[in-house]
Amino acid sequence: MFKVNVVGTLRTARVFLPLLKNAKGRLLTIGLTGECYNGTGVVAYAAARHAVAGASNALSNELAHLGVNVVTINTGTITADALYHQVRVRVEEQIEPNVQPTDPYLRYKVNALPRYALRIIEQILLSDIPKLSYDLVPPVGLSIYFTAISEKFNSNKQPAPLNTV
């Protein structure tokens, strides 16, 4: 578990560091998943996920001076199975005369992640200054709107100077 989750994450960071440094990019890691909160019989997995979250935090501190952001995504109640859901389409044995072989793929609806999780991932990818970690949790009432409004008006961007004649 540690070799795949922790060492694999750190080796990936090392391999892509030159590209991330040149582009001032960001490295996304998966920290805690649903199994870490309520799973049973997953002690080694939960320990490895916590180690990834800790290593990502330390890596973020070490790479900050290079302009590289390291962001940890904690999936909340979303399990690793749902996160890495493989698309499978069952194709019927007998194809009807008017049905194209690609129709089952066109009718298939991918439903791997909830909409709120996709919005948070979009925020991670597009924010100018990302946080160290994000939790994929559903929004609670109006608090998400207040957070969005406060972030919009409290940005660190300087207004453009006015042209005076």
mmCIF file with all atom_site columns, C-alpha atoms in Angstrom:
data_model
loop_
_atom_site.group_PDB
_atom_site.id
_atom_site.type_symbol
_atom_site.label_atom_id
_atom_site.label_alt_id
_atom_site.label_comp_id
_atom_site.label_asym_id
_atom_site.label_entity_id
_atom_site.label_seq_id
_atom_site.pdbx_PDB_ins_code
_atom_site.Cartn_x
_atom_site.Cartn_y
_atom_site.Cartn_z
_atom_site.occupancy
_atom_site.B_iso_or_equiv
_atom_site.pdbx_formal_charge
_atom_site.auth_seq_id
_atom_site.auth_comp_id
_atom_site.auth_asym_id
_atom_site.auth_atom_id
_atom_site.pdbx_PDB_model_num
ATOM 1   C CA . MET A 1 1   ? 0.000   0.000   0.000   1.00 0.00 ? 1   MET A CA 1
ATOM 2   C CA . PHE A 1 2   ? 2.727   2.475   0.916   1.00 0.00 ? 2   PHE A CA 1
ATOM 3   C CA . LYS A 1 3   ? 4.799   1.686   -2.146  1.00 0.00 ? 3   LYS A CA 1
ATOM 4   C CA . VAL A 1 4   ? 1.930   2.351   -4.546  1.00 0.00 ? 4   VAL A CA 1
ATOM 5   C CA . ASN A 1 5   ? 0.241   5.245   -2.749  1.00 0.00 ? 5   ASN A CA 1
ATOM 6   C CA . VAL A 1 6   ? 3.034   7.185   -1.047  1.00 0.00 ? 6   VAL A CA 1
ATOM 7   C CA . VAL A 1 7   ? 6.183   6.325   -2.972  1.00 0.00 ? 7   VAL A CA 1
ATOM 8   C CA . GLY A 1 8   ? 4.263   6.382   -6.264  1.00 0.00 ? 8   GLY A CA 1
ATOM 9   C CA . THR A 1 9   ? 2.978   9.883   -5.529  1.00 0.00 ? 9   THR A CA 1
ATOM 10  C CA . LEU A 1 10  ? 6.437   11.175  -4.634  1.00 0.00 ? 10  LEU A CA 1
ATOM 11  C CA . ARG A 1 11  ? 8.062   9.567   -7.676  1.00 0.00 ? 11  ARG A CA 1
ATOM 12  C CA . THR A 1 12  ? 5.418   11.098  -9.923  1.00 0.00 ? 12  THR A CA 1
ATOM 13  C CA . ALA A 1 13  ? 6.116   14.505  -8.399  1.00 0.00 ? 13  ALA A CA 1
ATOM 14  C CA . ARG A 1 14  ? 9.844   14.086  -8.982  1.00 0.00 ? 14  ARG A CA 1
ATOM 15  C CA . VAL A 1 15  ? 9.416   13.059  -12.617 1.00 0.00 ? 15  VAL A CA 1
ATOM 16  C CA . PHE A 1 16  ? 7.082   15.943  -13.460 1.00 0.00 ? 16  PHE A CA 1
ATOM 17  C CA . LEU A 1 17  ? 8.847   18.588  -11.364 1.00 0.00 ? 17  LEU A CA 1
ATOM 18  C CA . PRO A 1 18  ? 10.778  20.139  -14.308 1.00 0.00 ? 18  PRO A CA 1
ATOM 19  C CA . LEU A 1 19  ? 7.548   20.576  -16.280 1.00 0.00 ? 19  LEU A CA 1
ATOM 20  C CA . LEU A 1 20  ? 5.638   21.877  -13.268 1.00 0.00 ? 20  LEU A CA 1
ATOM 21  C CA . LYS A 1 21  ? 8.435   24.324  -12.458 1.00 0.00 ? 21  LYS A CA 1
ATOM 22  C CA . ASN A 1 22  ? 8.588   25.716  -16.004 1.00 0.00 ? 22  ASN A CA 1
ATOM 23  C CA . ALA A 1 23  ? 4.814   26.125  -16.245 1.00 0.00 ? 23  ALA A CA 1
ATOM 24  C CA . LYS A 1 24  ? 4.288   27.230  -12.612 1.00 0.00 ? 24  LYS A CA 1
ATOM 25  C CA . GLY A 1 25  ? 1.826   24.356  -12.554 1.00 0.00 ? 25  GLY A CA 1
ATOM 26  C CA . ARG A 1 26  ? 0.077   22.397  -9.867  1.00 0.00 ? 26  ARG A CA 1
ATOM 27  C CA . LEU A 1 27  ? 0.219   18.813  -8.727  1.00 0.00 ? 27  LEU A CA 1
ATOM 28  C CA . LEU A 1 28  ? -3.043  17.267  -7.542  1.00 0.00 ? 28  LEU A CA 1
ATOM 29  C CA . THR A 1 29  ? -2.936  14.355  -5.121  1.00 0.00 ? 29  THR A CA 1
ATOM 30  C CA . ILE A 1 30  ? -5.750  12.239  -3.718  1.00 0.00 ? 30  ILE A CA 1
ATOM 31  C CA . GLY A 1 31  ? -5.584  12.309  0.071   1.00 0.00 ? 31  GLY A CA 1
ATOM 32  C CA . LEU A 1 32  ? -8.264  10.767  2.227   1.00 0.00 ? 32  LEU A CA 1
ATOM 33  C CA . THR A 1 33  ? -11.056 8.784   0.584   1.00 0.00 ? 33  THR A CA 1
ATOM 34  C CA . GLY A 1 34  ? -14.392 7.481   1.813   1.00 0.00 ? 34  GLY A CA 1
ATOM 35  C CA . GLU A 1 35  ? -12.894 4.260   3.125   1.00 0.00 ? 35  GLU A CA 1
ATOM 36  C CA . CYS A 1 36  ? -10.663 6.223   5.530   1.00 0.00 ? 36  CYS A CA 1
ATOM 37  C CA . TYR A 1 37  ? -13.701 7.534   7.386   1.00 0.00 ? 37  TYR A CA 1
ATOM 38  C CA . ASN A 1 38  ? -15.982 4.544   7.762   1.00 0.00 ? 38  ASN A CA 1
ATOM 39  C CA . GLY A 1 39  ? -14.343 1.550   6.116   1.00 0.00 ? 39  GLY A CA 1
ATOM 40  C CA . THR A 1 40  ? -13.543 -1.596  8.029   1.00 0.00 ? 40  THR A CA 1
ATOM 41  C CA . GLY A 1 41  ? -10.527 -3.768  7.344   1.00 0.00 ? 41  GLY A CA 1
ATOM 42  C CA . VAL A 1 42  ? -8.693  -1.002  5.530   1.00 0.00 ? 42  VAL A CA 1
ATOM 43  C CA . VAL A 1 43  ? -6.131  -0.001  8.151   1.00 0.00 ? 43  VAL A CA 1
ATOM 44  C CA . ALA A 1 44  ? -3.148  -0.161  5.778   1.00 0.00 ? 44  ALA A CA 1
ATOM 45  C CA . TYR A 1 45  ? -5.053  1.712   3.075   1.00 0.00 ? 45  TYR A CA 1
ATOM 46  C CA . ALA A 1 46  ? -6.195  4.440   5.484   1.00 0.00 ? 46  ALA A CA 1
ATOM 47  C CA . ALA A 1 47  ? -2.654  4.816   6.832   1.00 0.00 ? 47  ALA A CA 1
ATOM 48  C CA . ALA A 1 48  ? -1.281  5.122   3.293   1.00 0.00 ? 48  ALA A CA 1
ATOM 49  C CA . ARG A 1 49  ? -3.879  7.762   2.367   1.00 0.00 ? 49  ARG A CA 1
ATOM 50  C CA . HIS A 1 50  ? -3.034  9.784   5.499   1.00 0.00 ? 50  HIS A CA 1
ATOM 51  C CA . ALA A 1 51  ? 0.642   9.484   4.571   1.00 0.00 ? 51  ALA A CA 1
ATOM 52  C CA . VAL A 1 52  ? -0.099  10.818  1.073   1.00 0.00 ? 52  VAL A CA 1
ATOM 53  C CA . ALA A 1 53  ? -1.940  13.796  2.598   1.00 0.00 ? 53  ALA A CA 1
ATOM 54  C CA . GLY A 1 54  ? 0.986   14.513  4.947   1.00 0.00 ? 54  GLY A CA 1
ATOM 55  C CA . ALA A 1 55  ? 3.606   14.069  2.229   1.00 0.00 ? 55  ALA A CA 1
ATOM 56  C CA . SER A 1 56  ? 1.638   16.354  -0.090  1.00 0.00 ? 56  SER A CA 1
ATOM 57  C CA . ASN A 1 57  ? 1.511   19.044  2.581   1.00 0.00 ? 57  ASN A CA 1
ATOM 58  C CA . ALA A 1 58  ? 5.286   18.824  3.097   1.00 0.00 ? 58  ALA A CA 1
ATOM 59  C CA . LEU A 1 59  ? 5.882   18.755  -0.657  1.00 0.00 ? 59  LEU A CA 1
ATOM 60  C CA . SER A 1 60  ? 3.758   21.882  -1.017  1.00 0.00 ? 60  SER A CA 1
ATOM 61  C CA . ASN A 1 61  ? 6.029   23.711  1.425   1.00 0.00 ? 61  ASN A CA 1
ATOM 62  C CA . GLU A 1 62  ? 9.169   22.545  -0.369  1.00 0.00 ? 62  GLU A CA 1
ATOM 63  C CA . LEU A 1 63  ? 7.968   23.475  -3.865  1.00 0.00 ? 63  LEU A CA 1
ATOM 64  C CA . ALA A 1 64  ? 6.308   26.808  -3.041  1.00 0.00 ? 64  ALA A CA 1
ATOM 65  C CA . HIS A 1 65  ? 9.438   28.838  -3.851  1.00 0.00 ? 65  HIS A CA 1
ATOM 66  C CA . LEU A 1 66  ? 9.441   27.285  -7.345  1.00 0.00 ? 66  LEU A CA 1
ATOM 67  C CA . GLY A 1 67  ? 5.891   28.465  -8.035  1.00 0.00 ? 67  GLY A CA 1
ATOM 68  C CA . VAL A 1 68  ? 4.501   24.911  -7.976  1.00 0.00 ? 68  VAL A CA 1
ATOM 69  C CA . ASN A 1 69  ? 1.249   24.343  -6.080  1.00 0.00 ? 69  ASN A CA 1
ATOM 70  C CA . VAL A 1 70  ? 0.565   20.954  -4.517  1.00 0.00 ? 70  VAL A CA 1
ATOM 71  C CA . VAL A 1 71  ? -3.132  20.441  -3.805  1.00 0.00 ? 71  VAL A CA 1
ATOM 72  C CA . THR A 1 72  ? -4.613  17.519  -1.884  1.00 0.00 ? 72  THR A CA 1
ATOM 73  C CA . ILE A 1 73  ? -8.141  16.386  -2.697  1.00 0.00 ? 73  ILE A CA 1
ATOM 74  C CA . ASN A 1 74  ? -9.971  14.614  0.130   1.00 0.00 ? 74  ASN A CA 1
ATOM 75  C CA . THR A 1 75  ? -12.913 12.797  -1.390  1.00 0.00 ? 75  THR A CA 1
ATOM 76  C CA . GLY A 1 76  ? -15.150 12.793  1.688   1.00 0.00 ? 76  GLY A CA 1
ATOM 77  C CA . THR A 1 77  ? -17.657 9.979   1.496   1.00 0.00 ? 77  THR A CA 1
ATOM 78  C CA . ILE A 1 78  ? -16.793 9.176   -2.114  1.00 0.00 ? 78  ILE A CA 1
ATOM 79  C CA . THR A 1 79  ? -15.012 5.826   -2.172  1.00 0.00 ? 79  THR A CA 1
ATOM 80  C CA . ALA A 1 80  ? -12.000 4.978   -4.286  1.00 0.00 ? 80  ALA A CA 1
ATOM 81  C CA . ASP A 1 81  ? -14.208 2.629   -6.343  1.00 0.00 ? 81  ASP A CA 1
ATOM 82  C CA . ALA A 1 82  ? -16.490 5.523   -7.272  1.00 0.00 ? 82  ALA A CA 1
ATOM 83  C CA . LEU A 1 83  ? -13.543 7.839   -7.859  1.00 0.00 ? 83  LEU A CA 1
ATOM 84  C CA . TYR A 1 84  ? -11.810 5.472   -10.257 1.00 0.00 ? 84  TYR A CA 1
ATOM 85  C CA . HIS A 1 85  ? -15.037 4.116   -11.751 1.00 0.00 ? 85  HIS A CA 1
ATOM 86  C CA . GLN A 1 86  ? -14.350 2.382   -15.037 1.00 0.00 ? 86  GLN A CA 1
ATOM 87  C CA . VAL A 1 87  ? -16.843 2.976   -17.814 1.00 0.00 ? 87  VAL A CA 1
ATOM 88  C CA . ARG A 1 88  ? -18.435 -0.297  -18.867 1.00 0.00 ? 88  ARG A CA 1
ATOM 89  C CA . VAL A 1 89  ? -21.095 -0.694  -21.483 1.00 0.00 ? 89  VAL A CA 1
ATOM 90  C CA . ARG A 1 90  ? -23.005 -3.909  -21.958 1.00 0.00 ? 90  ARG A CA 1
ATOM 91  C CA . VAL A 1 91  ? -23.439 -4.607  -25.643 1.00 0.00 ? 91  VAL A CA 1
ATOM 92  C CA . GLU A 1 92  ? -26.302 -6.904  -26.532 1.00 0.00 ? 92  GLU A CA 1
ATOM 93  C CA . GLU A 1 93  ? -25.436 -10.157 -28.242 1.00 0.00 ? 93  GLU A CA 1
ATOM 94  C CA . GLN A 1 94  ? -27.867 -9.672  -31.113 1.00 0.00 ? 94  GLN A CA 1
ATOM 95  C CA . ILE A 1 95  ? -27.905 -6.365  -32.905 1.00 0.00 ? 95  ILE A CA 1
ATOM 96  C CA . GLU A 1 96  ? -31.291 -5.348  -34.277 1.00 0.00 ? 96  GLU A CA 1
ATOM 97  C CA . PRO A 1 97  ? -31.388 -4.309  -37.955 1.00 0.00 ? 97  PRO A CA 1
ATOM 98  C CA . ASN A 1 98  ? -31.868 -0.564  -37.300 1.00 0.00 ? 98  ASN A CA 1
ATOM 99  C CA . VAL A 1 99  ? -29.518 -0.307  -34.329 1.00 0.00 ? 99  VAL A CA 1
ATOM 100 C CA . GLN A 1 100 ? -25.932 0.778   -34.890 1.00 0.00 ? 100 GLN A CA 1
ATOM 101 C CA . PRO A 1 101 ? -23.167 -1.005  -32.918 1.00 0.00 ? 101 PRO A CA 1
ATOM 102 C CA . THR A 1 102 ? -22.213 2.338   -31.314 1.00 0.00 ? 102 THR A CA 1
ATOM 103 C CA . ASP A 1 103 ? -25.709 3.125   -29.954 1.00 0.00 ? 103 ASP A CA 1
ATOM 104 C CA . PRO A 1 104 ? -25.143 1.584   -26.495 1.00 0.00 ? 104 PRO A CA 1
ATOM 105 C CA . TYR A 1 105 ? -22.102 3.837   -26.052 1.00 0.00 ? 105 TYR A CA 1
ATOM 106 C CA . LEU A 1 106 ? -24.044 6.913   -27.117 1.00 0.00 ? 106 LEU A CA 1
ATOM 107 C CA . ARG A 1 107 ? -26.885 6.127   -24.690 1.00 0.00 ? 107 ARG A CA 1
ATOM 108 C CA . TYR A 1 108 ? -24.525 5.426   -21.788 1.00 0.00 ? 108 TYR A CA 1
ATOM 109 C CA . LYS A 1 109 ? -24.571 8.110   -19.123 1.00 0.00 ? 109 LYS A CA 1
ATOM 110 C CA . VAL A 1 110 ? -21.353 8.438   -17.133 1.00 0.00 ? 110 VAL A CA 1
ATOM 111 C CA . ASN A 1 111 ? -22.273 8.977   -13.512 1.00 0.00 ? 111 ASN A CA 1
ATOM 112 C CA . ALA A 1 112 ? -18.998 8.492   -11.672 1.00 0.00 ? 112 ALA A CA 1
ATOM 113 C CA . LEU A 1 113 ? -18.863 11.669  -9.572  1.00 0.00 ? 113 LEU A CA 1
ATOM 114 C CA . PRO A 1 114 ? -21.647 13.871  -8.236  1.00 0.00 ? 114 PRO A CA 1
ATOM 115 C CA . ARG A 1 115 ? -22.073 17.317  -9.748  1.00 0.00 ? 115 ARG A CA 1
ATOM 116 C CA . TYR A 1 116 ? -20.854 19.102  -6.593  1.00 0.00 ? 116 TYR A CA 1
ATOM 117 C CA . ALA A 1 117 ? -17.591 17.134  -6.730  1.00 0.00 ? 117 ALA A CA 1
ATOM 118 C CA . LEU A 1 118 ? -17.045 18.104  -10.359 1.00 0.00 ? 118 LEU A CA 1
ATOM 119 C CA . ARG A 1 119 ? -17.617 21.770  -9.454  1.00 0.00 ? 119 ARG A CA 1
ATOM 120 C CA . ILE A 1 120 ? -15.028 21.582  -6.679  1.00 0.00 ? 120 ILE A CA 1
ATOM 121 C CA . ILE A 1 121 ? -12.510 19.923  -9.004  1.00 0.00 ? 121 ILE A CA 1
ATOM 122 C CA . GLU A 1 122 ? -13.154 22.679  -11.535 1.00 0.00 ? 122 GLU A CA 1
ATOM 123 C CA . GLN A 1 123 ? -12.485 25.242  -8.802  1.00 0.00 ? 123 GLN A CA 1
ATOM 124 C CA . ILE A 1 124 ? -9.209  23.471  -7.936  1.00 0.00 ? 124 ILE A CA 1
ATOM 125 C CA . LEU A 1 125 ? -8.049  23.563  -11.541 1.00 0.00 ? 125 LEU A CA 1
ATOM 126 C CA . LEU A 1 126 ? -9.092  27.117  -12.357 1.00 0.00 ? 126 LEU A CA 1
ATOM 127 C CA . SER A 1 127 ? -8.437  29.128  -9.180  1.00 0.00 ? 127 SER A CA 1
ATOM 128 C CA . ASP A 1 128 ? -5.542  31.584  -9.337  1.00 0.00 ? 128 ASP A CA 1
ATOM 129 C CA . ILE A 1 129 ? -4.297  30.723  -5.864  1.00 0.00 ? 129 ILE A CA 1
ATOM 130 C CA . PRO A 1 130 ? -5.512  27.262  -4.803  1.00 0.00 ? 130 PRO A CA 1
ATOM 131 C CA . LYS A 1 131 ? -5.806  26.158  -1.179  1.00 0.00 ? 131 LYS A CA 1
ATOM 132 C CA . LEU A 1 132 ? -3.581  23.358  0.160   1.00 0.00 ? 132 LEU A CA 1
ATOM 133 C CA . SER A 1 133 ? -6.492  20.919  0.316   1.00 0.00 ? 133 SER A CA 1
ATOM 134 C CA . TYR A 1 134 ? -10.083 20.618  -0.789  1.00 0.00 ? 134 TYR A CA 1
ATOM 135 C CA . ASP A 1 135 ? -12.840 18.342  0.469   1.00 0.00 ? 135 ASP A CA 1
ATOM 136 C CA . LEU A 1 136 ? -15.333 16.924  -2.020  1.00 0.00 ? 136 LEU A CA 1
ATOM 137 C CA . VAL A 1 137 ? -18.374 17.449  0.166   1.00 0.00 ? 137 VAL A CA 1
ATOM 138 C CA . PRO A 1 138 ? -21.834 18.603  -0.855  1.00 0.00 ? 138 PRO A CA 1
ATOM 139 C CA . PRO A 1 139 ? -22.642 22.267  -0.223  1.00 0.00 ? 139 PRO A CA 1
ATOM 140 C CA . VAL A 1 140 ? -24.550 23.090  2.935   1.00 0.00 ? 140 VAL A CA 1
ATOM 141 C CA . GLY A 1 141 ? -27.255 25.722  2.581   1.00 0.00 ? 141 GLY A CA 1
ATOM 142 C CA . LEU A 1 142 ? -26.215 29.275  1.745   1.00 0.00 ? 142 LEU A CA 1
ATOM 143 C CA . SER A 1 143 ? -22.685 28.997  3.132   1.00 0.00 ? 143 SER A CA 1
ATOM 144 C CA . ILE A 1 144 ? -21.234 28.070  -0.265  1.00 0.00 ? 144 ILE A CA 1
ATOM 145 C CA . TYR A 1 145 ? -22.711 31.236  -1.806  1.00 0.00 ? 145 TYR A CA 1
ATOM 146 C CA . PHE A 1 146 ? -21.311 33.443  0.958   1.00 0.00 ? 146 PHE A CA 1
ATOM 147 C CA . THR A 1 147 ? -17.894 31.847  0.492   1.00 0.00 ? 147 THR A CA 1
ATOM 148 C CA . ALA A 1 148 ? -18.014 32.385  -3.270  1.00 0.00 ? 148 ALA A CA 1
ATOM 149 C CA . ILE A 1 149 ? -19.061 36.016  -2.884  1.00 0.00 ? 149 ILE A CA 1
ATOM 150 C CA . SER A 1 150 ? -16.402 36.775  -0.272  1.00 0.00 ? 150 SER A CA 1
ATOM 151 C CA . GLU A 1 151 ? -13.686 35.170  -2.410  1.00 0.00 ? 151 GLU A CA 1
ATOM 152 C CA . LYS A 1 152 ? -14.855 37.152  -5.438  1.00 0.00 ? 152 LYS A CA 1
ATOM 153 C CA . PHE A 1 153 ? -14.638 40.525  -3.697  1.00 0.00 ? 153 PHE A CA 1
ATOM 154 C CA . ASN A 1 154 ? -11.603 39.821  -1.508  1.00 0.00 ? 154 ASN A CA 1
ATOM 155 C CA . SER A 1 155 ? -9.219  38.815  -4.283  1.00 0.00 ? 155 SER A CA 1
ATOM 156 C CA . ASN A 1 156 ? -5.641  40.074  -4.139  1.00 0.00 ? 156 ASN A CA 1
ATOM 157 C CA . LYS A 1 157 ? -5.774  41.503  -7.641  1.00 0.00 ? 157 LYS A CA 1
ATOM 158 C CA . GLN A 1 158 ? -5.058  45.203  -7.951  1.00 0.00 ? 158 GLN A CA 1
ATOM 159 C CA . PRO A 1 159 ? -7.570  47.237  -9.955  1.00 0.00 ? 159 PRO A CA 1
ATOM 160 C CA . ALA A 1 160 ? -6.386  48.654  -13.239 1.00 0.00 ? 160 ALA A CA 1
ATOM 161 C CA . PRO A 1 161 ? -5.233  52.292  -12.989 1.00 0.00 ? 161 PRO A CA 1
ATOM 162 C CA . LEU A 1 162 ? -7.629  54.905  -14.299 1.00 0.00 ? 162 LEU A CA 1
ATOM 163 C CA . ASN A 1 163 ? -6.537  56.825  -17.342 1.00 0.00 ? 163 ASN A CA 1
ATOM 164 C CA . THR A 1 164 ? -6.687  60.516  -16.656 1.00 0.00 ? 164 THR A CA 1
ATOM 165 C CA . VAL A 1 165 ? -6.497  63.088  -19.370 1.00 0.00 ? 165 VAL A CA 1
#
